[in-house]
Amino acid sequence: MKPNQGSSQGRDMSRLAVAARSAVEDATWAPSVHNTQPWLFSRRGDRITLRADADRRLEVADPAGREMLISCGAALFTLRVAVRRQGYEPEVVLLPDPDRPNLLADVRLRSGGLPAWPENERVYDQIRRRRTHRGGFKPGEVPESLLGALRREAQREGASLYLVEDSNAQAALAALTVAAEHMHRLIPAYRGELGRWAPAPGSRRREGVHETAYPRETARTEPDFAGRDFGRGRGWGIDASILEWLEEPAVGVACVLATKDDNPADWLRTGQALQRLLLRATSEGDVAAAFHTQALEVPELRELVRVHFCAGDHPQMLMRLGTGGTAFTSVRRPVEEVFTEKD
Ligand SMILES: Cc1cc2nc3c(=O)[nH]c(=O)nc-3n(C[C@H](O)[C@H](O)[C@H](O)COP(=O)(O)O)c2cc1C
């Protein structure tokens, strides 16, 4: 060994350890279904592994773990951006061990002293700013050029973004979300599960959808896309009258994110595509997303969406894009709860 080699390797490893921890902390700001944060990260040497925390899967709404893996895919994309920001190139292997289905990705941090590049910086800056919107949007168009860019972002991760622009198609899609929401409300187990992830006002839990994340009441959009009933008739939620445009709310651009196949790798790709396009949308004119994925949790309705709205691809996310979504807040668990490390 050359003199000082040991200590310079030690310095490299401790620099990498600090970078990895910081990147994981950023990754936890990804969106996740009901803010379940169903991920576990660990670092060993220069590798970070991402596992699904299957105890956090929604047993009633998400029996196959599809939405759990989409959430983890979103965290994985965020990790990739954050790792690059720290000057490392992330080398990702998805689902590295077929015998361990909860082992979702192995990410090697290849050190190359990469310079920060402006596009990655811009995307990185949105990680904690991005917020899920609930309710109508400010009237106004999302620029065509941005929609084109978002479609390309989805394709880069192996997914397709279908825009639902025709007014009849939009009304039909909205009606499916309304039907799904009513069906969910008929199922006590579904209501119970939603209740477990919608903490009461004042709760100190760092997970779930808190009352500061949704409006108490919203004016209906035309057509109206049903929102999840996080408040469950208890009058919870923030007073949305502070958002003056909600008097005359706009639907925004309805769209479906879909994949050719429908297996765990596709769900992870969807999550990466989702976060990629959300961060890009946030960085350009503060375009936010409101999600309405209830219809994709009812197999018969999901099949209708597949056949009629995304050319036979498998629908993974249903959302509206628009501006004006800055009033809500969200929470995350501290990084120590989701991250372990060993050199
Ligand atoms: C797979 C998936 C499905 C989601 N479905 C819905 C939905 O149907 N309705 C909704 O209001 N939010 C939905 N969300 C958004 C989450 O509730 C949100 O990401 C979480 O509460 C964290 O908040 P944040 O996105 O503002 O950080 C979904 C998110 C994911 C990843």
XYZ file of C-alpha atoms in Angstrom, residues 37-197:
161
model
C -43.433 6.017 2.761
C -43.113 2.264 2.113
C -39.327 2.212 1.671
C -36.206 1.104 3.510
C -32.689 2.068 2.439
C -29.377 0.642 3.556
C -25.817 1.436 2.599
C -22.922 -0.973 2.586
C -19.673 0.436 1.190
C -20.469 2.276 -2.035
C -23.885 0.622 -2.531
C -27.325 1.745 -1.440
C -30.083 -0.835 -1.541
C -33.763 0.029 -1.663
C -36.274 -2.396 -0.165
C -40.054 -2.255 0.012
C -41.321 -2.054 3.585
C -44.136 -4.532 2.980
C -45.717 -3.827 6.394
C -46.720 -0.482 4.895
C -48.525 -1.925 1.873
C -52.239 -1.032 1.742
C -53.776 -4.485 2.129
C -57.228 -3.481 0.932
C -56.524 -0.834 -1.713
C -53.259 -2.296 -3.023
C -53.156 -6.095 -2.526
C -50.530 -6.680 -5.245
C -48.270 -3.914 -3.946
C -48.456 -2.056 -7.266
C -48.865 1.389 -5.714
C -46.271 0.521 -3.077
C -43.725 -0.139 -5.830
C -44.717 2.988 -7.758
C -44.034 4.942 -4.549
C -40.643 3.227 -4.153
C -39.840 3.932 -7.814
C -40.496 7.634 -7.177
C -38.084 7.485 -4.229
C -35.520 5.743 -6.457
C -35.657 8.484 -9.093
C -35.258 11.095 -6.360
C -32.251 9.200 -5.009
C -30.674 9.186 -8.492
C -31.003 12.976 -8.785
C -29.702 13.543 -5.250
C -26.724 11.182 -5.717
C -25.720 13.043 -8.903
C -25.964 16.318 -7.068
C -23.374 14.953 -4.647
C -20.983 14.247 -7.542
C -21.564 10.483 -7.918
C -22.997 8.565 -10.844
C -25.770 6.176 -9.695
C -25.560 2.745 -11.362
C -28.933 1.125 -10.803
C -29.864 -2.556 -11.010
C -33.609 -3.085 -10.633
C -34.848 -6.185 -8.797
C -31.372 -7.726 -8.479
C -32.489 -10.982 -6.799
C -35.604 -12.815 -8.060
C -35.753 -14.752 -4.777
C -36.108 -11.527 -2.770
C -39.010 -9.596 -4.311
C -38.844 -6.820 -1.698
C -35.275 -6.041 -2.728
C -36.150 -3.432 -5.344
C -32.894 -1.842 -6.413
C -29.193 -1.868 -5.913
C -27.571 1.531 -6.526
C -23.799 1.783 -6.790
C -22.374 5.252 -6.261
C -19.610 5.511 -8.811
C -17.330 8.307 -7.874
C -16.069 10.371 -10.741
C -16.005 13.817 -9.207
C -18.872 14.724 -11.520
C -19.449 18.477 -11.716
C -22.925 19.698 -10.740
C -24.764 20.344 -13.985
C -27.493 22.974 -14.230
C -30.338 20.716 -15.373
C -29.807 18.297 -12.481
C -29.515 21.232 -10.055
C -32.813 22.664 -11.250
C -34.568 19.314 -10.837
C -32.894 18.722 -7.463
C -34.182 22.077 -6.187
C -37.784 20.888 -6.689
C -37.517 17.740 -4.530
C -38.792 19.391 -1.351
C -40.883 22.063 -3.115
C -43.050 19.596 -5.054
C -46.425 19.026 -3.391
C -49.503 17.027 -4.279
C -52.423 19.311 -5.077
C -56.020 18.482 -4.145
C -58.962 20.376 -5.641
C -59.293 22.599 -8.692
C -56.483 24.491 -10.378
C -56.049 28.119 -11.290
C -57.659 28.791 -14.677
C -55.067 28.904 -17.454
C -53.336 26.573 -19.830
C -50.409 24.278 -19.182
C -48.138 25.133 -22.155
C -48.131 22.570 -24.996
C -44.342 22.658 -25.027
C -44.238 21.565 -21.366
C -46.750 18.760 -21.992
C -44.545 17.519 -24.842
C -41.529 17.640 -22.542
C -43.378 15.678 -19.847
C -44.316 12.969 -22.341
C -40.667 12.633 -23.275
C -39.637 12.503 -19.602
C -42.042 9.582 -19.063
C -40.685 7.776 -22.141
C -37.111 8.091 -20.905
C -38.090 5.918 -17.936
C -40.037 3.374 -20.017
C -43.585 4.690 -19.458
C -46.092 6.622 -21.585
C -48.100 9.693 -20.620
C -51.518 9.781 -22.321
C -53.266 13.158 -22.294
C -57.070 12.979 -22.102
C -58.063 16.170 -23.923
C -61.369 15.422 -25.619
C -64.201 16.769 -23.439
C -66.275 13.552 -23.671
C -63.268 11.399 -22.821
C -62.482 13.679 -19.886
C -66.057 13.462 -18.606
C -65.998 9.655 -18.890
C -62.687 9.413 -17.025
C -63.977 11.753 -14.310
C -67.113 9.599 -13.986
C -64.935 6.512 -13.440
C -63.160 8.234 -10.559
C -66.538 9.136 -9.049
C -67.756 5.538 -9.415
C -64.570 4.182 -7.821
C -64.805 6.608 -4.931
C -68.411 5.560 -4.218
C -67.446 1.884 -4.419
C -64.590 2.415 -1.970
C -66.895 4.201 0.467
C -69.161 1.117 0.447
C -66.343 -1.104 1.769
C -65.770 -0.780 5.538
C -62.272 -2.302 5.307
C -61.271 0.281 2.708
C -62.657 3.124 4.843
C -60.815 1.748 7.883
C -57.545 1.609 5.966
C -57.940 5.173 4.683
C -58.693 6.281 8.242
C -55.471 4.717 9.514
C -53.505 6.852 7.059
